[in-house]
Amino acid sequence: MGVLLYYPTVNPPTGILHQALLYWDGIASVVPRDPRVYEAVAGRDLRLLEERELYRPLAFAEDTLDLLDHRYPGGAAHPGGQASTVLTEELRRIAARPDPPRPASPPEAVIYTTKLSFWLERLLLGLGLAAHARHEGFGALSVSREVQTLIIGVLARELAVSPDLALFPCTDSEDAYRRSLRPASPMRALAWEIELGRLLPVPAPDTPTAEVLAFRERYDDERVRLMRALHRLLGDLRRDYEHPADVFAQLRRELSAALEDYRAAGRSTRMAWAHRSITVSVALAAAAGGALLLPDIGWLLGTVGGYALNIATREIRPLERARDDHDFSYLHRVRSGLS
């Protein structure tokens, strides 16, 4: 079912951690290359989940980050530098504003230097958007939160194209989500945006992670069935983008039955459950035309379990090396309600 790739920080909030344990194969986050820094900043829950192979710390190797540089050492354009082009253009645009976000002391946000490559660190310092800092005893850059969310969001989407693992970028920062997806360059594509929160309930915030793990193991068949049905819906919507209503009609019965079985499993426990707002962005096939783009207009896709699914189109920046089987990104909003 894939792994949620949380960004922009190392430690995901409890709600997203529990969501990953219930509906995906696990969770990952972007960590510094230096193992000493990782050991210092990773929380207790992540350490325990890593021992159970349910958490994956992911880091760019320094030479991999250098491949994102938009120029070869001799100055020639790099053919695979879309991500670095986006970062360079956006950072220069931010720095050119009348009142650009300068690094503060104490830092508003930090990026550990071992999350970056030399060219990107040099660019940030040269534009005045970063300053050297020490954070928890390790080398870091002091930056604004705006700069942090832009950089880590773009890098997370690059990590998500791993050929060995199905990674789904997710965040609870709307700013990071929008910045990592919005078309800041001429390259752009269309995406569906669908609100899924009512379909994926999570335990109340004070639920111990051990109880979530126990539920995961006891009701593994029910949760896998629900997520397979949901991922099939999203995948078919991505490919058959001209007929979303037909796709939904074909899968509605399967999804509704899986949801009811999962809800029954939840009712059989003493856990309190909550619904959080979750928006998924589904990148459409490259052939999707501009006629599908209707700004600020959404429509009803259908209903599942008494809950209406709404769908809308928006422009996004495509991944240059996108996976063929999926290109989904998730935004988890803070607001929630107990069921």
Coordinates of C-alpha atoms in Angstrom, one line a residue:
M1 CA 0.0 0.0 0.0
G2 CA 3.0 2.3 0.2
V3 CA 4.6 4.5 2.9
L4 CA 3.6 8.0 3.9
L5 CA 6.6 10.4 3.5
Y6 CA 6.1 13.1 6.1
Y7 CA 7.6 16.6 5.7
P8 CA 8.9 19.2 6.6
T9 CA 10.2 18.1 10.0
V10 CA 11.7 14.8 11.1
N11 CA 9.0 13.9 13.7
P12 CA 5.4 13.6 12.4
P13 CA 2.5 14.6 14.6
T14 CA 0.8 11.8 16.5
G15 CA -2.3 12.0 14.3
I16 CA -0.3 11.5 11.1
L17 CA 1.8 8.8 12.7
H18 CA -1.4 6.9 13.7
Q19 CA -2.9 7.4 10.2
A20 CA 0.2 5.9 8.6
L21 CA 0.1 2.8 10.9
L22 CA -3.6 2.2 10.1
Y23 CA -3.8 2.8 6.4
W24 CA -0.3 2.4 4.9
D25 CA 2.7 0.1 5.3
G26 CA 4.4 2.6 7.5
I27 CA 5.8 6.1 7.6
A28 CA 9.0 7.9 6.6
S29 CA 10.5 11.3 7.0
V30 CA 13.4 13.4 5.6
V31 CA 16.3 13.2 8.0
P32 CA 19.8 14.7 8.0
R33 CA 22.6 12.5 6.5
D34 CA 24.7 12.7 9.7
P35 CA 23.6 9.8 11.9
R36 CA 24.5 11.7 15.0
V37 CA 22.0 14.4 14.2
Y38 CA 19.3 11.8 13.4
E39 CA 19.9 10.1 16.8
A40 CA 19.6 13.4 18.5
V41 CA 16.3 14.6 16.9
A42 CA 14.3 11.4 16.2
G43 CA 11.5 10.9 18.8
R44 CA 10.9 7.9 20.9
D45 CA 7.9 6.7 18.8
L46 CA 10.0 6.8 15.7
R47 CA 12.8 4.8 17.2
L48 CA 10.3 2.1 18.3
L49 CA 8.7 2.0 14.9
E50 CA 12.0 1.8 13.2
E51 CA 12.8 -1.3 15.2
R52 CA 9.6 -2.9 14.0
E53 CA 10.4 -1.8 10.4
L54 CA 7.4 0.6 10.3
Y55 CA 9.4 3.8 10.1
R56 CA 12.1 4.6 7.5
P57 CA 14.5 7.5 7.9
L58 CA 15.2 8.8 4.4
A59 CA 18.1 11.1 3.5
F60 CA 19.6 12.4 0.3
A61 CA 23.2 11.3 -0.2
E62 CA 25.4 14.2 -0.9
D63 CA 26.1 13.1 -4.5
T64 CA 22.4 12.6 -5.1
L65 CA 21.6 16.1 -4.0
D66 CA 24.4 17.4 -6.3
L67 CA 22.6 15.8 -9.2
L68 CA 19.7 18.2 -8.6
D69 CA 22.0 21.1 -9.4
H70 CA 20.8 22.8 -12.5
R71 CA 24.3 23.3 -13.9
Y72 CA 27.2 21.0 -14.6
P73 CA 30.5 22.3 -13.2
G74 CA 31.4 23.7 -16.6
G75 CA 28.2 25.7 -16.7
A76 CA 26.1 23.5 -19.1
A77 CA 22.5 23.0 -18.3
H78 CA 21.7 19.7 -16.5
P79 CA 19.0 17.7 -18.3
G80 CA 17.4 16.5 -15.0
G81 CA 17.4 19.7 -13.0
Q82 CA 13.7 20.5 -12.8
A83 CA 13.7 20.4 -9.0
S84 CA 16.7 22.7 -8.7
T85 CA 15.3 25.0 -11.3
V86 CA 12.1 25.4 -9.3
L87 CA 14.0 26.0 -6.1
T88 CA 16.4 28.5 -7.7
E89 CA 13.6 30.5 -9.3
E90 CA 11.4 30.5 -6.2
L91 CA 14.3 31.4 -3.9
R92 CA 15.4 34.3 -6.1
R93 CA 11.8 35.5 -6.4
I94 CA 11.5 35.5 -2.6
A95 CA 14.8 37.3 -2.1
A96 CA 13.8 40.0 -4.6
R97 CA 10.7 41.0 -2.7
P98 CA 10.7 44.4 -1.1
D99 CA 10.8 42.9 2.4
P100 CA 12.2 39.4 2.0
P101 CA 12.1 36.9 4.9
R102 CA 15.6 37.2 6.6
P103 CA 17.0 34.7 9.0
A104 CA 16.2 35.6 12.7
S105 CA 17.9 35.0 16.0
P106 CA 16.7 32.9 17.6
P107 CA 15.8 31.0 14.3
E108 CA 12.2 31.0 13.1
A109 CA 13.0 27.7 11.5
V110 CA 16.2 25.7 10.8
I111 CA 17.4 23.2 8.1
Y112 CA 20.3 20.9 9.1
T113 CA 23.1 21.4 6.7
T114 CA 23.3 17.6 6.1
K115 CA 19.8 17.8 4.6
L116 CA 21.3 20.0 1.8
S117 CA 23.9 20.0 -0.9
F118 CA 26.7 22.6 -1.1
W119 CA 25.2 24.4 -4.1
L120 CA 21.9 24.9 -2.3
E121 CA 23.5 26.0 0.9
R122 CA 25.7 28.5 -1.0
L123 CA 22.6 29.8 -2.9
L124 CA 20.6 30.4 0.3
L125 CA 23.5 32.2 2.0
G126 CA 24.2 34.3 -1.1
L127 CA 20.6 35.5 -1.4
G128 CA 20.6 36.5 2.3
L129 CA 17.8 34.0 3.0
A130 CA 19.9 31.9 5.5
A131 CA 22.6 32.3 8.1
H132 CA 24.8 29.7 9.8
A133 CA 23.5 28.5 13.1
R134 CA 23.9 25.8 15.7
H135 CA 20.8 23.8 16.6
E136 CA 20.9 21.2 19.3
G137 CA 24.7 21.3 19.0
F138 CA 24.7 20.6 15.2
G139 CA 25.4 22.6 12.1
A140 CA 22.2 24.2 10.6
L141 CA 21.0 27.1 8.7
S142 CA 18.6 29.7 10.2
V143 CA 15.8 30.4 7.7
S144 CA 12.3 31.6 7.7
R145 CA 9.5 29.1 7.8
E146 CA 8.5 30.0 4.3
V147 CA 12.0 29.1 3.0
Q148 CA 12.1 25.9 5.1
T149 CA 8.7 24.6 3.8
L150 CA 9.6 25.4 0.2
I151 CA 12.9 23.5 0.2
I152 CA 11.9 20.5 2.2
G153 CA 8.6 20.1 0.3
V154 CA 10.4 20.1 -3.1
L155 CA 13.0 17.7 -1.8
A156 CA 10.3 15.4 -0.3
R157 CA 8.6 15.1 -3.7
E158 CA 12.0 14.2 -5.3
L159 CA 12.5 11.4 -2.7
A160 CA 9.0 10.1 -3.5
V161 CA 10.0 8.9 -6.9
S162 CA 12.1 6.1 -5.4
P163 CA 11.9 3.1 -7.8
D164 CA 12.1 0.6 -4.8
L165 CA 9.3 2.0 -2.6
A166 CA 5.9 3.5 -3.1
L167 CA 6.1 6.8 -1.2
F168 CA 3.2 9.2 -0.7
P169 CA 4.3 12.7 0.3
C170 CA 2.2 14.1 3.2
T171 CA 2.3 17.1 5.5
D172 CA 0.2 19.0 8.0
S173 CA 1.5 22.3 6.7
E174 CA -0.8 23.8 4.1
D175 CA 1.9 26.3 3.1
A176 CA 4.4 23.4 2.5
Y177 CA 1.8 21.5 0.6
R178 CA 1.0 24.3 -1.7
R179 CA 4.6 25.4 -2.3
S180 CA 5.7 21.9 -3.2
L181 CA 2.9 21.4 -5.7
R182 CA 2.2 24.8 -7.3
P183 CA 3.5 25.4 -10.8
A184 CA 6.3 27.9 -10.3
S185 CA 7.8 27.0 -13.6
P186 CA 6.5 26.6 -17.2
M187 CA 6.1 22.9 -16.6
R188 CA 2.7 22.2 -15.2
A189 CA 0.0 19.5 -15.2
L190 CA -3.5 19.0 -13.9
A191 CA -4.6 17.2 -10.7
W192 CA -7.8 16.2 -9.0
E193 CA -8.2 17.3 -5.4
I194 CA -10.4 15.1 -3.3
E195 CA -11.3 15.3 0.4
L196 CA -11.0 11.9 2.1
G197 CA -11.1 12.6 5.8
R198 CA -14.4 11.0 6.6
L199 CA -13.3 7.8 5.0
L200 CA -10.1 7.4 7.1
P201 CA -10.9 7.8 10.8
V202 CA -8.1 7.9 13.3
P203 CA -7.9 7.2 17.0
A204 CA -8.4 10.2 19.3
P205 CA -5.2 12.2 19.9
D206 CA -4.5 10.8 23.4
T207 CA -4.6 7.1 22.2
P208 CA -1.3 5.3 23.0
T209 CA 0.6 4.2 19.9
A210 CA 0.7 0.7 21.3
E211 CA -3.1 0.4 21.1
V212 CA -3.0 1.6 17.5
L213 CA -0.4 -1.1 16.7
A214 CA -2.6 -3.7 18.3
F215 CA -5.6 -2.6 16.3
R216 CA -3.5 -2.7 13.1
E217 CA -2.5 -6.3 13.7
R218 CA -5.9 -7.5 14.8
Y219 CA -7.8 -5.9 11.9
D220 CA -5.2 -6.1 9.2
D221 CA -7.5 -7.6 6.6
E222 CA -10.1 -4.9 7.1
R223 CA -7.7 -2.0 6.8
V224 CA -5.8 -3.5 3.8
R225 CA -9.1 -4.0 2.0
L226 CA -10.2 -0.4 2.6
M227 CA -6.9 1.1 1.4
R228 CA -6.7 -1.2 -1.6
A229 CA -10.2 0.0 -2.7
L230 CA -9.3 3.6 -2.1
H231 CA -6.0 3.4 -4.0
R232 CA -7.7 1.7 -6.8
L233 CA -10.2 4.5 -7.0
L234 CA -7.4 7.1 -7.0
G235 CA -5.3 5.3 -9.6
D236 CA -8.3 4.8 -11.9
L237 CA -9.2 8.5 -11.5
R238 CA -5.7 9.4 -12.5
R239 CA -5.7 7.4 -15.7
D240 CA -9.4 7.7 -16.7
Y241 CA -9.6 11.4 -15.9
E242 CA -12.3 12.2 -18.6
H243 CA -14.9 10.0 -16.9
P244 CA -14.5 10.4 -13.1
A245 CA -18.2 9.6 -12.5
D246 CA -17.9 6.3 -14.4
V247 CA -14.8 5.3 -12.4
F248 CA -16.6 6.0 -9.1
A249 CA -19.7 4.1 -10.2
Q250 CA -17.6 1.0 -10.9
L251 CA -15.9 1.1 -7.6
R252 CA -18.5 2.5 -5.2
R253 CA -19.9 -0.9 -4.1
E254 CA -16.4 -2.2 -3.3
L255 CA -15.4 0.9 -1.4
S256 CA -18.6 1.1 0.5
A257 CA -18.4 -2.5 1.6
A258 CA -14.7 -2.1 2.7
L259 CA -15.6 1.1 4.6
E260 CA -18.5 -0.6 6.5
D261 CA -16.3 -3.6 7.5
Y262 CA -13.6 -1.2 8.8
R263 CA -16.1 0.9 10.7
A264 CA -17.5 -2.3 12.3
A265 CA -14.0 -3.2 13.4
G266 CA -13.6 0.3 15.0
R267 CA -16.9 0.0 16.8
S268 CA -15.8 -3.3 18.4
T269 CA -13.0 -1.6 20.3
R270 CA -13.0 0.9 23.2
M271 CA -11.0 3.5 21.3
A272 CA -12.5 6.9 20.6
W273 CA -12.2 7.8 16.9
A274 CA -11.8 11.1 15.2
H275 CA -12.1 12.4 11.6
R276 CA -9.5 14.8 10.3
S277 CA -9.6 16.7 7.1
I278 CA -7.4 15.0 4.5
T279 CA -7.0 16.3 1.0
V280 CA -5.3 14.2 -1.6
S281 CA -3.9 15.6 -4.8
V282 CA -4.0 13.1 -7.7
A283 CA -1.7 14.0 -10.6
L284 CA -3.5 13.2 -13.9
A285 CA -2.1 11.6 -16.9
A286 CA 0.1 13.9 -19.1
A287 CA -2.6 14.0 -21.8
A288 CA -5.2 15.7 -19.6
G289 CA -6.1 18.9 -21.4
G290 CA -6.8 22.4 -20.2
A291 CA -10.6 21.9 -20.7
L292 CA -10.6 20.0 -17.4
L293 CA -9.3 23.0 -15.5
L294 CA -12.2 24.9 -13.9
P295 CA -10.7 27.2 -11.2
D296 CA -12.7 27.4 -8.0
I297 CA -15.3 25.0 -9.2
G298 CA -15.8 21.6 -7.6
W299 CA -18.5 19.0 -8.1
L300 CA -19.9 15.9 -6.4
L301 CA -18.1 12.7 -7.4
G302 CA -20.5 10.5 -5.3
T303 CA -21.3 9.3 -1.8
V304 CA -19.7 6.5 0.2
G305 CA -21.0 5.5 3.6
G306 CA -23.3 8.5 3.7
Y307 CA -20.3 10.9 3.1
A308 CA -20.1 13.0 -0.1
L309 CA -16.8 12.9 -2.1
N310 CA -16.1 16.2 -3.7
I311 CA -13.6 16.6 -6.6
A312 CA -12.0 19.7 -8.2
T313 CA -9.2 20.4 -10.6
R314 CA -6.1 22.5 -10.1
E315 CA -2.7 23.0 -11.8
I316 CA 0.4 21.5 -10.2
R317 CA 4.0 21.1 -11.0
P318 CA 4.6 17.6 -12.3
L319 CA 7.4 15.4 -11.1
E320 CA 9.9 15.0 -13.9
R321 CA 10.6 11.4 -12.9
A322 CA 7.1 10.6 -11.8
R323 CA 6.1 7.0 -11.0
D324 CA 3.8 5.3 -13.5
D325 CA 1.6 3.7 -10.9
H326 CA 0.9 6.8 -8.7
D327 CA 1.6 10.4 -8.0
F328 CA -0.4 11.3 -4.9
S329 CA 0.2 13.9 -2.2
Y330 CA -1.7 14.3 1.0
L331 CA -2.5 17.3 3.2
H332 CA -3.6 16.6 6.7
R333 CA -5.4 19.6 8.3
V334 CA -5.5 20.1 12.0
R335 CA -9.2 20.5 12.5
S336 CA -10.9 17.3 13.5
G337 CA -14.1 16.0 15.1
L338 CA -14.8 13.0 17.3
S339 CA -17.2 10.4 15.8

